[in-house]
Short mmCIF file of C-alpha atoms in Angstrom, two decimals:
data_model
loop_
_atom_site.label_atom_id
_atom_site.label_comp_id
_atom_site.label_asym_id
_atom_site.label_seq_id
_atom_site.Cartn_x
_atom_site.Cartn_y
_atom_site.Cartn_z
CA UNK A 997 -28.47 32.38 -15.90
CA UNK A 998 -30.63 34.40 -18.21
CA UNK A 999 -33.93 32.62 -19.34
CA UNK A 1000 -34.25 36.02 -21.71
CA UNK A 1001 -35.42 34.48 -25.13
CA UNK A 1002 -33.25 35.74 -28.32
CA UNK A 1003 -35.20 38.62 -30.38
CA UNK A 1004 -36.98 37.54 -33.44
CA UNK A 1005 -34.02 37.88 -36.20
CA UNK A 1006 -36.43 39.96 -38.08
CA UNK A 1007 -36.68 42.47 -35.48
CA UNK A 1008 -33.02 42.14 -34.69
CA UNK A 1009 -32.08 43.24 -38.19
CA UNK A 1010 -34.15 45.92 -38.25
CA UNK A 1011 -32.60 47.19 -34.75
CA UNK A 1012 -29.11 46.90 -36.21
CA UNK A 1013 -30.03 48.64 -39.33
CA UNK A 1014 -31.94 51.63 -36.74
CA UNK A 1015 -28.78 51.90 -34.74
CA UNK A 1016 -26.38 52.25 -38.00
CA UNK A 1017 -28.32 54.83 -39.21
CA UNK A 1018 -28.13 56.48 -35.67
CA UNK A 1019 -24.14 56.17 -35.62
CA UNK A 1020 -24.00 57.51 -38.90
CA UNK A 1021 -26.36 60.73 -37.63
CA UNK A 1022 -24.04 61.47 -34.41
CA UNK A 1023 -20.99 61.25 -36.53
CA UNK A 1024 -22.64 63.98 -38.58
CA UNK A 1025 -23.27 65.56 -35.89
CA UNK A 1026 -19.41 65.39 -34.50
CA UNK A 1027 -20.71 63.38 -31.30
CA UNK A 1028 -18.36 60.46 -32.92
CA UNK A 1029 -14.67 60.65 -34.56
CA UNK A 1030 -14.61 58.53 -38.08
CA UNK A 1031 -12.52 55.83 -35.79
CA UNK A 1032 -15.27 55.74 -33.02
CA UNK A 1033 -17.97 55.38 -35.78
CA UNK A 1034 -15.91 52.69 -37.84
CA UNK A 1035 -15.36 50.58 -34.19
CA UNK A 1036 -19.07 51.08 -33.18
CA UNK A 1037 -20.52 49.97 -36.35
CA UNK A 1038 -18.89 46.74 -36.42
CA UNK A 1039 -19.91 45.84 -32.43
CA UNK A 1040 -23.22 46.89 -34.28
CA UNK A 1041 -22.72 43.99 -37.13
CA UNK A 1042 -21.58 41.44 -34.81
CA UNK A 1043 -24.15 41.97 -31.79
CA UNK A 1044 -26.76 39.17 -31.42
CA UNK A 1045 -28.84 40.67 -28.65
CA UNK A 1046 -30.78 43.99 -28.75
CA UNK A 1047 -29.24 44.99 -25.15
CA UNK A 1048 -25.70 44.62 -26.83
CA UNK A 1049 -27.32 47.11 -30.05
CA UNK A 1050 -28.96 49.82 -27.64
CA UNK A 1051 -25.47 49.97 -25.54
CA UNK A 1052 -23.32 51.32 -28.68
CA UNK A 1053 -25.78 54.80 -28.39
CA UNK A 1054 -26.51 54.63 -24.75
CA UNK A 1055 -23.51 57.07 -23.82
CA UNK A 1056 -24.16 59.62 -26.64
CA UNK A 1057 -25.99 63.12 -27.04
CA UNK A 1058 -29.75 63.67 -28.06
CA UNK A 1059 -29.57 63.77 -32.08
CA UNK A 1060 -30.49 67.51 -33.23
CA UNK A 1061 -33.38 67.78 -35.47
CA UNK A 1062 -32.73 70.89 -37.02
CA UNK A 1063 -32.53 70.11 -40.93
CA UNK A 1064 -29.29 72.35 -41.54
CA UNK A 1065 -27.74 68.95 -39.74
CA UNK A 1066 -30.33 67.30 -41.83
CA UNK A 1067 -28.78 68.04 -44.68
CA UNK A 1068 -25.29 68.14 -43.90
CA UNK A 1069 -25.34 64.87 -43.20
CA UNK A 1070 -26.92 64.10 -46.88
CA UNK A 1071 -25.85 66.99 -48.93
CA UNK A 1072 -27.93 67.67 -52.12
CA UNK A 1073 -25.98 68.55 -55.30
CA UNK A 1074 -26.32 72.06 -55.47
CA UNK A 1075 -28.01 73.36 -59.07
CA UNK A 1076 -27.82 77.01 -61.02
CA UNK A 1077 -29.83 78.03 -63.82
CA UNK A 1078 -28.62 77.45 -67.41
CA UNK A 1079 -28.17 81.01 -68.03
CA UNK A 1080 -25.37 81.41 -65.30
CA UNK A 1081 -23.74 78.39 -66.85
CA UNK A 1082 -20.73 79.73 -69.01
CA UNK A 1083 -19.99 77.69 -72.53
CA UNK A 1084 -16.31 77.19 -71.85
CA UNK A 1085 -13.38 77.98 -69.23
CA UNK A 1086 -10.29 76.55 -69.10
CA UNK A 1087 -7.46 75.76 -65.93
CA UNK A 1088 -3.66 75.80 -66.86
CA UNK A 1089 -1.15 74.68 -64.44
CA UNK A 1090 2.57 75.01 -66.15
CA UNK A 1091 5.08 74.17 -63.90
CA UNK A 1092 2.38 75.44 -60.87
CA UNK A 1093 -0.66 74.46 -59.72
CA UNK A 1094 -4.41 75.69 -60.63
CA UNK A 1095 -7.56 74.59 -58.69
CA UNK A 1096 -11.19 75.74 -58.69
CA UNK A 1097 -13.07 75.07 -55.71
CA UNK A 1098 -15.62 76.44 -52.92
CA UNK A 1099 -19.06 77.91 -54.57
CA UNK A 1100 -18.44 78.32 -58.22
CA UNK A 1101 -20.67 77.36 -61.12
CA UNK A 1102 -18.74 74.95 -64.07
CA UNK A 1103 -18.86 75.30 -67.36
CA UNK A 1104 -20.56 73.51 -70.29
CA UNK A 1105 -16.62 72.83 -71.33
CA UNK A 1106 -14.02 72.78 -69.11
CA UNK A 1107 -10.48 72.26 -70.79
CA UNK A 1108 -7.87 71.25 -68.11
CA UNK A 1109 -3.78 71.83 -69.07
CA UNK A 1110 -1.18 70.30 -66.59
CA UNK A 1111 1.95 70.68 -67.61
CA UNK A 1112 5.04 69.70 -64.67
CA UNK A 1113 2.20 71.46 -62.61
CA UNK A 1114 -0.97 70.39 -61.06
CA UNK A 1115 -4.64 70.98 -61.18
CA UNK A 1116 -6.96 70.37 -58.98
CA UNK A 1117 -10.90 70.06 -59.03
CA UNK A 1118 -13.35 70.65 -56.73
CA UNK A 1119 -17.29 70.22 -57.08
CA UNK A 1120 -18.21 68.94 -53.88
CA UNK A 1121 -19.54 72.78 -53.28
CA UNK A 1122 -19.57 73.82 -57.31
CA UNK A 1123 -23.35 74.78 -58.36
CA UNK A 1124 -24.15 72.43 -61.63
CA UNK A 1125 -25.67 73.81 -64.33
CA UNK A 1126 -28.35 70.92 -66.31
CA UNK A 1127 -27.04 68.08 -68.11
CA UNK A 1128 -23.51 67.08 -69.21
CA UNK A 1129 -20.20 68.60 -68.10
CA UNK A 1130 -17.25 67.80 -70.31
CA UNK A 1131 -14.19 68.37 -68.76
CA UNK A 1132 -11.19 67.88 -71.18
CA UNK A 1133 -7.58 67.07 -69.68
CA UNK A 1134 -4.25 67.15 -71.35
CA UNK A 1135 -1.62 66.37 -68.25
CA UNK A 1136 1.99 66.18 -69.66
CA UNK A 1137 4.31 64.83 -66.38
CA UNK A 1138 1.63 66.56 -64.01
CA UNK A 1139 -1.26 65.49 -62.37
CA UNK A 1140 -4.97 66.45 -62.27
CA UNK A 1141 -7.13 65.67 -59.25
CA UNK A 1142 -10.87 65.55 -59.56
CA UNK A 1143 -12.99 65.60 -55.99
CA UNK A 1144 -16.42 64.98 -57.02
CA UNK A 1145 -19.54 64.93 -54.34
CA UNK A 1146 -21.84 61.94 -54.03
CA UNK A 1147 -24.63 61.61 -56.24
CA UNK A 1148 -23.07 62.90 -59.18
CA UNK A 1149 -22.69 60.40 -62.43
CA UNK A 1150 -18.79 60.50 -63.57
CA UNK A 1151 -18.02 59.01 -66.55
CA UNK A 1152 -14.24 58.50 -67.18
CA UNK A 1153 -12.61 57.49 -70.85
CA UNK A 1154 -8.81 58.57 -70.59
CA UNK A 1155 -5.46 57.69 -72.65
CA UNK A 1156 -2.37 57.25 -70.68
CA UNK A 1157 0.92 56.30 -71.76
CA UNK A 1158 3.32 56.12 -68.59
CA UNK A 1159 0.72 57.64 -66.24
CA UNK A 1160 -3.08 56.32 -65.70
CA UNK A 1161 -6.85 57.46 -65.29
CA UNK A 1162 -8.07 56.59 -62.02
CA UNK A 1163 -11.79 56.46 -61.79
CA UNK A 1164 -13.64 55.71 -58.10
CA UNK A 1165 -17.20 53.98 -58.05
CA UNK A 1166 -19.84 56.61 -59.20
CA UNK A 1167 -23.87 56.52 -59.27
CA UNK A 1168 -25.67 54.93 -61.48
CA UNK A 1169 -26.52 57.37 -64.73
CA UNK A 1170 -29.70 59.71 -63.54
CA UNK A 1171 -32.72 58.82 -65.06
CA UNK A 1172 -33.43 62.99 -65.66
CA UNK A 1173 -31.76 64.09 -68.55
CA UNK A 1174 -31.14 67.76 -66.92
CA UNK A 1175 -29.55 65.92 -63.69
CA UNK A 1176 -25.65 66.72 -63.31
CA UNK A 1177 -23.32 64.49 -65.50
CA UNK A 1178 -19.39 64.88 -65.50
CA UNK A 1179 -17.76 63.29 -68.50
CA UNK A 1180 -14.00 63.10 -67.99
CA UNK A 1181 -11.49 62.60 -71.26
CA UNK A 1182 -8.38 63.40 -72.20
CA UNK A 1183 -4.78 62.38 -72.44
CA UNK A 1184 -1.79 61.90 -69.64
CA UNK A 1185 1.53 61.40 -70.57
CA UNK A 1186 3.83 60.59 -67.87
CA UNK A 1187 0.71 62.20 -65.77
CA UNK A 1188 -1.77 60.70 -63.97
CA UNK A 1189 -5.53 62.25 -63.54
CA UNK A 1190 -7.32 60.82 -60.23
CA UNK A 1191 -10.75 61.20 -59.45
CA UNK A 1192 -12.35 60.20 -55.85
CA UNK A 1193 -16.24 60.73 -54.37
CA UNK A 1194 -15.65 63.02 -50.88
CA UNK A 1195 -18.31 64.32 -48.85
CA UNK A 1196 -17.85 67.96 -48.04
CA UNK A 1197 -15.03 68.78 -45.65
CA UNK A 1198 -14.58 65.08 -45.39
CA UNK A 1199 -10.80 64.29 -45.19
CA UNK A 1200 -8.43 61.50 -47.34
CA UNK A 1201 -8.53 59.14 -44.01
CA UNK A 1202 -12.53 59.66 -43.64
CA UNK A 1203 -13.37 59.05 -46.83
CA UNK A 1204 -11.59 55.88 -46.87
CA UNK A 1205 -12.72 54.92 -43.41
CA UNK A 1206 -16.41 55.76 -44.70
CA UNK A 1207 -15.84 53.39 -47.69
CA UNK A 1208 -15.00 50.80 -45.94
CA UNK A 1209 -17.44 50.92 -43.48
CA UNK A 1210 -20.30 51.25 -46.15
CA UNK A 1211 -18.64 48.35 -48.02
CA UNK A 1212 -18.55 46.00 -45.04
CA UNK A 1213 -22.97 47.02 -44.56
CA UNK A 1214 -23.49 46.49 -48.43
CA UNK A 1215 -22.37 43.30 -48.43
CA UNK A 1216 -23.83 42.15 -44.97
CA UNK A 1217 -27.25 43.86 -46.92
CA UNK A 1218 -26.78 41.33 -49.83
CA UNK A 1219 -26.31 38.30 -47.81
CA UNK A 1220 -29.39 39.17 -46.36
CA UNK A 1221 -27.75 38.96 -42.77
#
């Protein structure tokens, strides 16, 4: 029989929350696959008992302090200086594809043509220049996809007729009027233009995974649990 009296749930809250935040640092850190991380951080919601909470990271690696990992695991947006920003550019996909990705620095204007092609977009690596991006679209039975990191403000005001604008959740608008800003318009005819918040290198399957996971810990956050 154990006679061990339950932990204060103040201090039991604030051990689930430490441990989360752990999981989420060795997953970073490739000590967990996204499946591991998603199975361990609901034992971590459901435990009762701190034993039960110190178990889920008793069988991993020291965390690594060095702040490359640091960051990796929170990537800043990465910035360049107005006068490397060019005005306009444009991507045309005719019955192809077009993408920009890696390291490259968006324009002030980006017009975007799919036509029985596809385009894709990039910026989880792009360097933003201050302020608004407008990124125009005209997708005519093609497709346009639009990978955005997090952090970054999209704003989303599409036509479609046959086809749709698919927006994900996006962060709040910045308070600093030279922080990044993507404004996405345009019109899709039998086209569809889809736009989705991935961390870098983060796959389809992680991302959703992720999602969920932070889902399931915002709500548990707003019950107050």
């Amino acid at each position: 029989m154990n006679d061990t009296p339950p932990p204060p749930p103040v201090a039991l809250n604030q051990a689930r929350e430490r441990t989360i935040r752990q999981l989420g640092e060795h997953f970073a850190q490739d000590h967990l696959e996204a499946e591991q991380l998603e199975e361990r951080v609901d034992r971590a919601l459901a435990a009762t008992t701190l034993q039960e909470l110190q178990e889920l990271v008793r069988d991993l690696p020291a965390l690594h302090s060095d702040p490359a990992l640091t960051a990796a695991a929170s990537p800043a947006i990465r910035t360049a200086p107005a006068e490397q920003v060019a005005e306009r550019q444009a991507v045309v996909a005719i019955m192809g594809g077009a993408s920009r990705k890696g390291s490259w620095v968006p324009p002030r204007e980006l017009s975007v043509i799919a036509i029985m092609g596809g385009a894709e977009l990039d910026f989880r690596e792009a360097r933003f220049g201050p302020g608004v991006l407008e990124v125009s679209i005209l997708a005519l039975m093609g497709g346009v996809e639009i990978t955005v990191p997090p952090g970054v403000h999209v704003e989303v005001n599409g036509v479609a007729i046959m086809g749709g604008f698919d927006e994900r959740a996006s962060t709040p608008l910045p308070a600093d009027p030279s922080a990044p800003v993507i404004r996405i318009g345009g019109f899709a005819f039998m086209g569809g233009v889809e736009v989705r918040t991935r961390l870098p290198g983060e796959t389809k399957g992680d991302a959703r995974r992720r999602e969920r996971v932070e889902r399931r810990e915002a709500r548990r956050l707003h019950r107050g649990e």
